[in-house]
Coordinates of C-alpha atoms in Angstrom, one line a residue:
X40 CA -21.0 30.1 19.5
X41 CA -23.1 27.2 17.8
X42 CA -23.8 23.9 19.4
X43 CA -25.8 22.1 17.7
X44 CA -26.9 17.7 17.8
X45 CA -29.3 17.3 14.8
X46 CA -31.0 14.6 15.9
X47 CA -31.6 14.6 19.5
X48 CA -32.6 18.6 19.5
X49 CA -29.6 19.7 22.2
X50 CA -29.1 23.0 21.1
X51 CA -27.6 25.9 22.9
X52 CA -26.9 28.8 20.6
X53 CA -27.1 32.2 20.7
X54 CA -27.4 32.7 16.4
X55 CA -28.3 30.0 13.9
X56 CA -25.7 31.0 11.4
X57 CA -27.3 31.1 7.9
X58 CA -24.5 29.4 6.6
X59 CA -25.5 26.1 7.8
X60 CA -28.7 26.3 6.3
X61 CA -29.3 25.4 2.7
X62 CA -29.8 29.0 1.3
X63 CA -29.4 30.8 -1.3
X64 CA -29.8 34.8 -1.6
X65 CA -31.3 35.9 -5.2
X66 CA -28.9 38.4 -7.4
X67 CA -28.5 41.6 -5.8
X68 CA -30.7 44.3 -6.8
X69 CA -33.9 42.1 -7.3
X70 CA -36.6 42.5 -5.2
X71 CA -37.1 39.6 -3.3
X72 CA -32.9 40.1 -2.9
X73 CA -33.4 39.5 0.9
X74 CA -35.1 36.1 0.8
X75 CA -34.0 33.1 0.7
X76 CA -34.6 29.5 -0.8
X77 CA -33.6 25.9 -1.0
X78 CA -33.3 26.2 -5.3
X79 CA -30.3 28.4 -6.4
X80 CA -30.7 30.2 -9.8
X81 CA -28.7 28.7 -12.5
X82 CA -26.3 32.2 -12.7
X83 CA -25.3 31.4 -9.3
X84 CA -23.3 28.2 -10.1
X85 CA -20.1 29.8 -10.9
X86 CA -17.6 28.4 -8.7
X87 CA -15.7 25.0 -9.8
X88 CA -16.6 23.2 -6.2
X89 CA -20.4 23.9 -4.9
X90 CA -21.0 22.4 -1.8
X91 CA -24.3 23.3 0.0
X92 CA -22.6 23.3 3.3
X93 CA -19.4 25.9 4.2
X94 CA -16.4 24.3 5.1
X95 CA -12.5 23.4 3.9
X96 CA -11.1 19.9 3.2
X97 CA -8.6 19.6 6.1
X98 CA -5.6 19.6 3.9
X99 CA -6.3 22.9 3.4
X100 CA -5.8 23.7 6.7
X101 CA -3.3 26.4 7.4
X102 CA -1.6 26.9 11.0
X103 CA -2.6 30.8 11.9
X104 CA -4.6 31.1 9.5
X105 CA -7.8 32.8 9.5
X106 CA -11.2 31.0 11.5
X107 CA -11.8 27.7 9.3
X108 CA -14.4 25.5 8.9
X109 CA -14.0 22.0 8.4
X110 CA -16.5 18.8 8.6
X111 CA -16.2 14.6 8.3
X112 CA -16.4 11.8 10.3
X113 CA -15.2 11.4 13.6
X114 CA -12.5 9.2 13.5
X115 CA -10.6 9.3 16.6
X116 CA -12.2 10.4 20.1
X117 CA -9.6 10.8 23.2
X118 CA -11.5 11.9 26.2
X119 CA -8.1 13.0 28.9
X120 CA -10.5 14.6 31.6
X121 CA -10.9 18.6 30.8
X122 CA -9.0 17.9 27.6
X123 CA -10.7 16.2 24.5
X124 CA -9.1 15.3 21.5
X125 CA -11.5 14.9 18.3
X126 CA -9.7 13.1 15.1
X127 CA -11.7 14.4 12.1
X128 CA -11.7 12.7 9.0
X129 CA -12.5 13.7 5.3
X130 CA -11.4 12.5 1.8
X131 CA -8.1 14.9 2.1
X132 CA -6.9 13.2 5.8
X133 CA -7.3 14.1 9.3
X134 CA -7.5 16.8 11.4
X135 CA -7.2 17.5 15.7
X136 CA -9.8 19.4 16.8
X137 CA -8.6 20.5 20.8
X138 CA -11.8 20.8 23.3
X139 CA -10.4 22.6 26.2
X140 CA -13.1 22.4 29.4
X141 CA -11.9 25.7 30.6
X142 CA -11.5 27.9 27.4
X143 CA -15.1 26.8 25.6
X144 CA -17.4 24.6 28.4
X145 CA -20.4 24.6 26.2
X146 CA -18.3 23.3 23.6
X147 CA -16.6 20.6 25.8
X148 CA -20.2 19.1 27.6
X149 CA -21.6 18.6 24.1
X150 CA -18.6 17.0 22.6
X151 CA -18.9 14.4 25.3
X152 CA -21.8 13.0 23.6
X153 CA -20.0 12.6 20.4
X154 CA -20.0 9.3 18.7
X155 CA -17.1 7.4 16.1
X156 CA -17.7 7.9 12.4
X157 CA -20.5 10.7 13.4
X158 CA -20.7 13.4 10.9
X159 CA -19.2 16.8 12.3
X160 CA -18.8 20.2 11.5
X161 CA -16.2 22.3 13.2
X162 CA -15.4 26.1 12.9
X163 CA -12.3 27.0 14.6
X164 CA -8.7 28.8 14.6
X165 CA -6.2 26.7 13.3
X166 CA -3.1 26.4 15.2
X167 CA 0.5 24.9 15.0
X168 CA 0.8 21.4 16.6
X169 CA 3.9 18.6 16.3
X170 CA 1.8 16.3 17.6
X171 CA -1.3 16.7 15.5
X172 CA -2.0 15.0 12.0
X173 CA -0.8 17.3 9.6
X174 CA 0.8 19.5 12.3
X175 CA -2.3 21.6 12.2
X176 CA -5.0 21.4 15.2
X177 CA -8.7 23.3 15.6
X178 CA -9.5 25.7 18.3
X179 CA -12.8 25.2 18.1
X180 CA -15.5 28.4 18.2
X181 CA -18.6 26.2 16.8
X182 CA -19.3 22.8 16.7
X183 CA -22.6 20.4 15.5
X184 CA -23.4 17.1 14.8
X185 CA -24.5 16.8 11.5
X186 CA -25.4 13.1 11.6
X187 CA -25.1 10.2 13.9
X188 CA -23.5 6.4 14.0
X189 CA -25.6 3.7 14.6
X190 CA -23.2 2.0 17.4
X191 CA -21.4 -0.4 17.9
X192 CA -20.0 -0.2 14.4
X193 CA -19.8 -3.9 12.7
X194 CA -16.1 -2.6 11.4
X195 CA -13.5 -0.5 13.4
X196 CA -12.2 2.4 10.8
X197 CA -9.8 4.2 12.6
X198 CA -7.9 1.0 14.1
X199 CA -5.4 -0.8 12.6
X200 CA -7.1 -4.5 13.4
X201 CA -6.8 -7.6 10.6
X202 CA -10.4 -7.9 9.1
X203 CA -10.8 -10.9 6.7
X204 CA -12.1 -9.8 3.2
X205 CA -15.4 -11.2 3.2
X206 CA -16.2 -9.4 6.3
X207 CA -14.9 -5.9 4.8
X208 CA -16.8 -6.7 1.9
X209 CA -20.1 -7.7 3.5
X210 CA -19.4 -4.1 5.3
X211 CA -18.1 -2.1 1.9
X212 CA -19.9 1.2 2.5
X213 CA -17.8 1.3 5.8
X214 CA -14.7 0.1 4.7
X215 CA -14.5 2.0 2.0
X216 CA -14.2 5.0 4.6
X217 CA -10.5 4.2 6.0
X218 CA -8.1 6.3 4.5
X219 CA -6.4 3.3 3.2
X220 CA -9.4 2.0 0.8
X221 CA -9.7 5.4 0.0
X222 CA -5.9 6.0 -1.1
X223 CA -7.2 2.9 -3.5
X224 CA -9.6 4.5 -5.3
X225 CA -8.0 7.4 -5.5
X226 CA -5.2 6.3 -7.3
X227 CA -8.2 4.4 -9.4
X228 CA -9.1 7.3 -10.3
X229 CA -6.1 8.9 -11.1
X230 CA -4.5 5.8 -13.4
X231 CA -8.0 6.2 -15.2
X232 CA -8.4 9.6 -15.8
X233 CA -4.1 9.5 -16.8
X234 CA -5.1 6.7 -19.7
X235 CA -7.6 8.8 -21.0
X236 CA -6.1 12.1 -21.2
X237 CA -3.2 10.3 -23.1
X238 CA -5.5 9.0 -26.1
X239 CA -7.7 12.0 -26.3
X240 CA -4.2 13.8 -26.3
X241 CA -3.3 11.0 -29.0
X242 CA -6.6 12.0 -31.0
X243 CA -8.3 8.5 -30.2
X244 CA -12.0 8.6 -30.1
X245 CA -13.7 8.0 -26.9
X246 CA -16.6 5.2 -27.3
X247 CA -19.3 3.3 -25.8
X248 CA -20.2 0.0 -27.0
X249 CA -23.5 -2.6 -25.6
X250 CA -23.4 -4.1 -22.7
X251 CA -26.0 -6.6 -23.9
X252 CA -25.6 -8.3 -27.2
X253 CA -26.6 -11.9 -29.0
X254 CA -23.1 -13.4 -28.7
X255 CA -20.0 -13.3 -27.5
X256 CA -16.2 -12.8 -29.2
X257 CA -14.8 -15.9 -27.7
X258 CA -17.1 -17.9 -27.6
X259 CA -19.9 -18.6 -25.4
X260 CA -19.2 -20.8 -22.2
X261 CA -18.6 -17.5 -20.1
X262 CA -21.3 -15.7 -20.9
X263 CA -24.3 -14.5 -18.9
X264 CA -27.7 -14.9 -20.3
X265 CA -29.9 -12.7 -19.2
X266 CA -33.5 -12.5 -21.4
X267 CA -34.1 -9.5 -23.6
X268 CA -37.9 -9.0 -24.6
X269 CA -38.6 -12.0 -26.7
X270 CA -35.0 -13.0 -27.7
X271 CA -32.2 -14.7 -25.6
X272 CA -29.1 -12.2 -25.5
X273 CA -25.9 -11.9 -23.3
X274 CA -23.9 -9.3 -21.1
X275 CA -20.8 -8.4 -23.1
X276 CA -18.0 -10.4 -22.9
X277 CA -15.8 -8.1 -24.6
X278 CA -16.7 -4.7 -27.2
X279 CA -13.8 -6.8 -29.4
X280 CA -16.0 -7.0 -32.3
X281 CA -17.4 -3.6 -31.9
X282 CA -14.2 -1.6 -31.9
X283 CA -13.4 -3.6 -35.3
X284 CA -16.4 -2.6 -36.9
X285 CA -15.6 1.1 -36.2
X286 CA -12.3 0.7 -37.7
X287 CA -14.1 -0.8 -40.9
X288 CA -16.3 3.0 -40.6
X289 CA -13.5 5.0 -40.3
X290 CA -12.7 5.5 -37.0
X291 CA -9.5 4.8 -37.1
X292 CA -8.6 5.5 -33.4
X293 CA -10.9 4.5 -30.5
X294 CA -11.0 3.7 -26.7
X295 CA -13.5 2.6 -24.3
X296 CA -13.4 2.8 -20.5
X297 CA -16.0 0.2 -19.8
X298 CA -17.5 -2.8 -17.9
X299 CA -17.4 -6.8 -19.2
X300 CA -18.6 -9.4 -17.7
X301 CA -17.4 -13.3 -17.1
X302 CA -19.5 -16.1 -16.6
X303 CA -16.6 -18.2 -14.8
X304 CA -16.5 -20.6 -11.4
X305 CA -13.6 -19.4 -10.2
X306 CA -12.2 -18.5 -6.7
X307 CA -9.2 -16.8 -6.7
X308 CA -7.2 -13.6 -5.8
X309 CA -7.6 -12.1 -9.9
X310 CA -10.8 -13.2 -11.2
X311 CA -14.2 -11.2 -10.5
X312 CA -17.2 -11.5 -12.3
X313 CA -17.3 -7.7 -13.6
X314 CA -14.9 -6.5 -14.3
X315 CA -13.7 -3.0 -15.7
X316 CA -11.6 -2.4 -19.1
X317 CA -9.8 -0.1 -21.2
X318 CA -10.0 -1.3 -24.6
X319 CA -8.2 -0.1 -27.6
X320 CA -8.4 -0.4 -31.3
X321 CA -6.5 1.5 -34.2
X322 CA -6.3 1.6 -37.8
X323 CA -3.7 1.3 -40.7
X324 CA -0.8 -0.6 -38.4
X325 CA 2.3 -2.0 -40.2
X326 CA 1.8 -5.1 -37.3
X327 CA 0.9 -5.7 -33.7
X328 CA 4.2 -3.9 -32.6
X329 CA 2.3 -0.6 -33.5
X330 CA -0.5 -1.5 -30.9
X331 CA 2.3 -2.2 -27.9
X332 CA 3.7 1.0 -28.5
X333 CA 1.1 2.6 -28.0
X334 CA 0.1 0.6 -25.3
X335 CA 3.4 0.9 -23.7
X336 CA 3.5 4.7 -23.9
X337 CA 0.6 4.9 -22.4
X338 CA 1.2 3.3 -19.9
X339 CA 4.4 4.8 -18.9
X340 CA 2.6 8.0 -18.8
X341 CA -0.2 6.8 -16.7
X342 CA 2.2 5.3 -14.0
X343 CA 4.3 8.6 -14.5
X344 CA 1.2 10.6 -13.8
X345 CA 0.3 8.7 -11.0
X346 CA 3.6 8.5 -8.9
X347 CA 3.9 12.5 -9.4
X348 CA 0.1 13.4 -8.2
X349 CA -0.6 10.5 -5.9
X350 CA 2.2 10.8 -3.7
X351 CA 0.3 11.0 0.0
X352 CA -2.3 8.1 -1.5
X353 CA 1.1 5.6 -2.6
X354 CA 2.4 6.9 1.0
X355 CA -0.7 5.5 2.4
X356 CA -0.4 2.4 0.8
X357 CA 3.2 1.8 1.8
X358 CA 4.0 1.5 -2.3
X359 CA 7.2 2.7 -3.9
X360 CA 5.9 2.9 -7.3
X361 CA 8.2 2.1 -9.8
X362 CA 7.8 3.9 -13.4
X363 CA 9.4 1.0 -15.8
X364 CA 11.3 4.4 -18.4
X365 CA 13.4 1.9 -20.5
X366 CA 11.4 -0.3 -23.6
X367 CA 9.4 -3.0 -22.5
X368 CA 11.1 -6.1 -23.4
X369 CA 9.7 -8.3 -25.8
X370 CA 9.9 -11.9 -26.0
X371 CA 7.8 -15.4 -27.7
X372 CA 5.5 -17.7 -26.7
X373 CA 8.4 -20.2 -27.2
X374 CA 11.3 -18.0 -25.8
X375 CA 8.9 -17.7 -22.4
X376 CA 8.6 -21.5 -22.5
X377 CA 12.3 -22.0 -22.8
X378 CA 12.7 -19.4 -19.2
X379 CA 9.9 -21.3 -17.7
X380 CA 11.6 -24.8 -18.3
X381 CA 15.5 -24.1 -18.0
X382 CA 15.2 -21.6 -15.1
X383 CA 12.2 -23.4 -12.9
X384 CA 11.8 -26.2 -14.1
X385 CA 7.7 -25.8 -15.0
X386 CA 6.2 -25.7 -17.9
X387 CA 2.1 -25.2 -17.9
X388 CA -1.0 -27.9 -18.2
X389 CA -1.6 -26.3 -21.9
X390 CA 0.9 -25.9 -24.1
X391 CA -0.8 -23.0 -26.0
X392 CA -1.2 -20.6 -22.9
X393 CA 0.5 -19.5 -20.0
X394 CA -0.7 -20.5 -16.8
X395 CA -0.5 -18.4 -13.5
X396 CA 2.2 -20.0 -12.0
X397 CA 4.5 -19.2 -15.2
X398 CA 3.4 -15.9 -15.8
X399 CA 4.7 -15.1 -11.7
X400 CA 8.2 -16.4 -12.4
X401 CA 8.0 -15.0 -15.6
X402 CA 7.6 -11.8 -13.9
X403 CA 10.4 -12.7 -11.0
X404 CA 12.7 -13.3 -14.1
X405 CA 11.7 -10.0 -15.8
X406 CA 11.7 -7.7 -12.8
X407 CA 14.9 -9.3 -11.3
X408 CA 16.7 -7.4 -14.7
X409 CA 14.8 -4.3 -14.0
X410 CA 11.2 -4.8 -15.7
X411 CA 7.9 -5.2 -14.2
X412 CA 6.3 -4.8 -17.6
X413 CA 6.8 -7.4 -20.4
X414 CA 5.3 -8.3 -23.6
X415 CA 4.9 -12.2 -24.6
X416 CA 4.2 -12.3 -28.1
X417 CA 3.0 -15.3 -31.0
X418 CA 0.5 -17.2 -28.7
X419 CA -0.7 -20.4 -30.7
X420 CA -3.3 -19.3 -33.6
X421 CA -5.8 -22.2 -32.7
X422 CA -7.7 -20.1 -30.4
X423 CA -8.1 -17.3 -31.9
X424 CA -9.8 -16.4 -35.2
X425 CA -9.8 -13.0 -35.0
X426 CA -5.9 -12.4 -34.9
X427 CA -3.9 -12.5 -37.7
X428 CA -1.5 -15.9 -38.3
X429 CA 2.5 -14.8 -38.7
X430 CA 3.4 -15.2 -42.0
X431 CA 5.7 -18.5 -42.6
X432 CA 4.6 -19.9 -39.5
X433 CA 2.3 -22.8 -39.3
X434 CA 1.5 -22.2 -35.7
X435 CA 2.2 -18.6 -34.3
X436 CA -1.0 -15.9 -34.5
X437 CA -0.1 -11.7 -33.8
X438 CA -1.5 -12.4 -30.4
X439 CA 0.2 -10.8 -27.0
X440 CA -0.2 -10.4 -23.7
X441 CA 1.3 -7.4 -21.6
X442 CA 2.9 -9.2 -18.2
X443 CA 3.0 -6.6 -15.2
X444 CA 4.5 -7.6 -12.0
X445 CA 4.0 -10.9 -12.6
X446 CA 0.2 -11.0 -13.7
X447 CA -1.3 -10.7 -17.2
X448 CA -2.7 -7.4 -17.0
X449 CA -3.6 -7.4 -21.0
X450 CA -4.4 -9.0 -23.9
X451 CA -4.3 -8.1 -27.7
X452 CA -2.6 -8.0 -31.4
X453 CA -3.1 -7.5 -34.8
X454 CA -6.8 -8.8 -36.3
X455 CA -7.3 -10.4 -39.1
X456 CA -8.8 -8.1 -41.6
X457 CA -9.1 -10.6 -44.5
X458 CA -13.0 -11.4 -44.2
X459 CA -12.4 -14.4 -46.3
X460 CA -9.6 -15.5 -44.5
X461 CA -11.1 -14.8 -41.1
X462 CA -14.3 -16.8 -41.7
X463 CA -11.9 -20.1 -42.6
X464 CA -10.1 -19.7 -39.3
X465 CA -13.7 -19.7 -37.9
X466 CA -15.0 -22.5 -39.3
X467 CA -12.3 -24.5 -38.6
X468 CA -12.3 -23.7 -34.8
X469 CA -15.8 -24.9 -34.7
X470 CA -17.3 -21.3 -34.2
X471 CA -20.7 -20.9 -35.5
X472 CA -20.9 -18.1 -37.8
X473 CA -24.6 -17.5 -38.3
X474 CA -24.0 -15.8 -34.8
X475 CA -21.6 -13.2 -36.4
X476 CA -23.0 -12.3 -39.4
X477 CA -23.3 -8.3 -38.4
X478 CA -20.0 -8.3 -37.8
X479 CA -18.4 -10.0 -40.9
X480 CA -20.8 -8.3 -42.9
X481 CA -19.1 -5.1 -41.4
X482 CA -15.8 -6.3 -42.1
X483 CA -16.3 -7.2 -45.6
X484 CA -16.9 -4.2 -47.3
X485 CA -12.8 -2.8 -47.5
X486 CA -11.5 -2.7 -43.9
X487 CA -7.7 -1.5 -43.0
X488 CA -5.5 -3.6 -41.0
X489 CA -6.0 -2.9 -37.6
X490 CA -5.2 -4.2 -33.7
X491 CA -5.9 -3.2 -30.1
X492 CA -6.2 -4.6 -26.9
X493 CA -8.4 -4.9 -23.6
X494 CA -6.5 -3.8 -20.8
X495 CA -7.9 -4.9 -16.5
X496 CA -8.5 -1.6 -14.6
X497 CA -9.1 -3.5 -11.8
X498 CA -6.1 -6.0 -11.9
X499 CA -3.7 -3.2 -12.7
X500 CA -5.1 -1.0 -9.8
X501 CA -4.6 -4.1 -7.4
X502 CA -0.8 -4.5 -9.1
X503 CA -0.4 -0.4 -8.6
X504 CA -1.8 -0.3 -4.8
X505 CA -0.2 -3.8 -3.8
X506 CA -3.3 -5.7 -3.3
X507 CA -3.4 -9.2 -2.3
X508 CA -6.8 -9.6 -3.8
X509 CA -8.5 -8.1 -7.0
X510 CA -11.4 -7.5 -5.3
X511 CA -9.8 -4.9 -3.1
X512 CA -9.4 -3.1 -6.2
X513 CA -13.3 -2.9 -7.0
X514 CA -15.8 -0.8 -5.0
X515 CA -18.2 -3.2 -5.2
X516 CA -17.1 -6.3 -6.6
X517 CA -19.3 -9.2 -8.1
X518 CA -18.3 -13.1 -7.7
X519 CA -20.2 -16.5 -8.1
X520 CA -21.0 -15.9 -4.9
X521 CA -21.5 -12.5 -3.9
X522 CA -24.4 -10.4 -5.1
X523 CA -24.5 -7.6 -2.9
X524 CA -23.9 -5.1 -1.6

């Protein structure tokens, strides 16, 4: 039996088990084989998970097995007189761990001190329960507290009470311990690690461009100064110019999982500060319908992969995620004007963009025929110098936006290769060149047409986990007005 609190010394145990102390035997057959010591030899390292402290996730949990050991925070406490019901909680779920007075007393009169979201450890013989999370409980033979809560907590985890946002983010390291927030990240995690396995399949080359540079691709009202030795410089916008100056070396392929950064005043449920992308760039296209193919299949297979290994996290979440398996349906800037107008009667402020309002009925329209995911495609050129114009037309660019459930989640198309042609598009947009002249001086020595795209992790997590705001979506998010934690 163990019985252990860490902090106030209540101890009553007949054998401190060496498995709860950081050790580590030396090989076998050396002679100092019998000691121990808080650094493990390098050969020792050989299993996949090493975890200094013995236990199993509680999803692992099998009725009947064997004696287990399990640890986590306490998330539930139910005291019914001689009976005491723990809730544990780690990153797999919950567990019941049964205190019976008369079966283990030592055991019982030391759980009575236990605290919510302590950190416990639990060895125990797992048994069949209907009742229990999981329908698994814990007999427990051993039980310590590893850590204790500061009380009261300023955020209730394991009750389901309406806390506004502000106040869960003011208290983040908490919140992100409910199982919900978790499932979040989780599936964060999972979309993520989906997109890139699909281009390193694909042969794309993973990259990693600044974060700090002397300008900005679109110009320079949303960028952060910050001051860099001697010089002024900025926090990237966007590695836009970056990727095209790898396709000008030969890349011909590349992707970046990465952080940009807007200097906007906003204050609204899709704009953050920093914010993560996935950006994409390839080489030798025919057109920008090469980049949304591959930006659809990618996609599809990340969704895919995520509604086939996520399934207790989307449970959590109470999502039914949809895979969208037929072709994304394509349409122009002008045909979604024409849907906006006849159908809703709304067209938006500026002519040459679609405004939030149009892209959600947009979305409505789409996803009422059976697509969340859309591509809007030939946005005005007058904005942007980088993409290429459409030949014969005066006024669309190879610009497009990917629309999912009703937000842009996207934007991309095919550059403008032409050097020559690129720096009259600047110029007559006002943009200062001197700024840019590493990167047209890249461009101009033979580059081969090329597009990509920036795509929001965070906006298509919060689309994904059906989040009301984007900053759900974001461990720790950054606003005009929030900082910290």
């Amino acid at each position: 039996m163990l019985v252990t609190r860490h902090h106030d010394t209540l101890e009553s145990n007949e054998q401190v088990s060496a498995e709860n102390a950081f050790e580590t035997a030396t090989p076998s057959g050396s002679a100092d084989a019998e000691t121990t010591s808080l650094c493990r030899p390098p050969d020792q390292f050989v299993l996949t998970h090493v975890s200094m402290i013995e236990r199993i996730h509680t999803s692992d949990v099998e009725p009947d097995a064997d004696e287990v050991a399990i640890a986590g925070h306490v998330h539930e406490i139910r005291d019914l007189g001689g009976l005491v019901f723990l809730i544990v909680r780690d990153r797999e779920g919950l567990i019941q761990i049964v205190f019976k007075e008369e079966r283990e007393p030592e055991l019982f009169e030391a759980v009575q001190d236990v605290g919510a979201e302590d950190v416990v450890r639990v060895v125990g013989e797992p048994l069949e329960s209907d009742q229990a999370p999981g329908g698994v409980e814990i007999a427990p033979t051993e039980y310590e507290v590893i850590d204790e809560a500061d009380s009261p907590l300023p955020l209730e985890i394991s009750k389901d009470i309406e806390v506004d946002l502000s106040t869960r983010l003011d208290n983040r390291a908490l919140d992100l311990r409910k199982p919900e927030t978790l499932a979040v990240f989780t599936l964060r995690s999972e979309l993520i690690t989906a997109m890139e396995e699909w281009f390193d399949d694909e042969g794309f080359v993973d990259i990693k461009t600044p974060l700090i540079s002397k300008g900005g691709a679109e110009g320079g009202a949303e960028l952060f100064p910050i001051l860099y030795y001697n010089q002024d410089a900025f926090l990237s916008q966007s590695p836009q110019l970056y990727k095209q100056m790898l396709m000008a070396s030969g890349y011909e392929a590349v992707y970046e999982t990465g952080t940009a950064f807007r200097a906007e005043d906003f204050a609204t449920s899709r704009h953050v500060s920093e914010i993560a992308m996935f950006d994409v760039e390839l080489a030798y296209i025919d057109d920008h319908d090469d980049v949304m193919d591959v930006q659809e299949e990618s996609l599809r297979y990340a969704l895919r992969e995520v509604a086939e290994n996520a399934e207790r996290e989307l449970d959590l979440l109470d999502v039914d995620l949809e895979v969208p398996e037929d072709d994304f349906p394509r349409i122009t800037f002008d045909e979604a004007l024409d849907i906006l107008e006849t159908e809703y009667g709304h067209f938006p402020d500026d002519p040459t963009d679609l405004d939030t309002k149009g892209e959600k009925l947009l979305g409505e329209h789409f996803e009422e025929q059976g697509h969340p995911a859309f591509f809007v495609v030939g946005y005005p050129d007058e904005k942007f110098y980088y993409m290429q114009d459409v030949p014969d037309d005066d006024i669309a660019s190879r610009k497009f936006d990917l629309i999912y459930k009703g937000q842009e989640l996207s934007s991309g198309g095919q550059r403008e290769h032409d050097v020559e042609r690129m720096v009259e598009e600047m110029e007559s947009e006002g943009v200062e060149t001197a700024n840019f002249e590493f990167y047209i001086e890249a461009l101009s020595y033979g580059t081969p047409p090329h597009g990509g795209y920036g795509l929001g992790i965070d906006r298509l997590v919060q689309k994904v986990a059906g989040l009301d705001n984007i900053k759900e979506a974001i461990m720790f998010p950054r606003d005009p007005n929030r900082l910290e934690p």
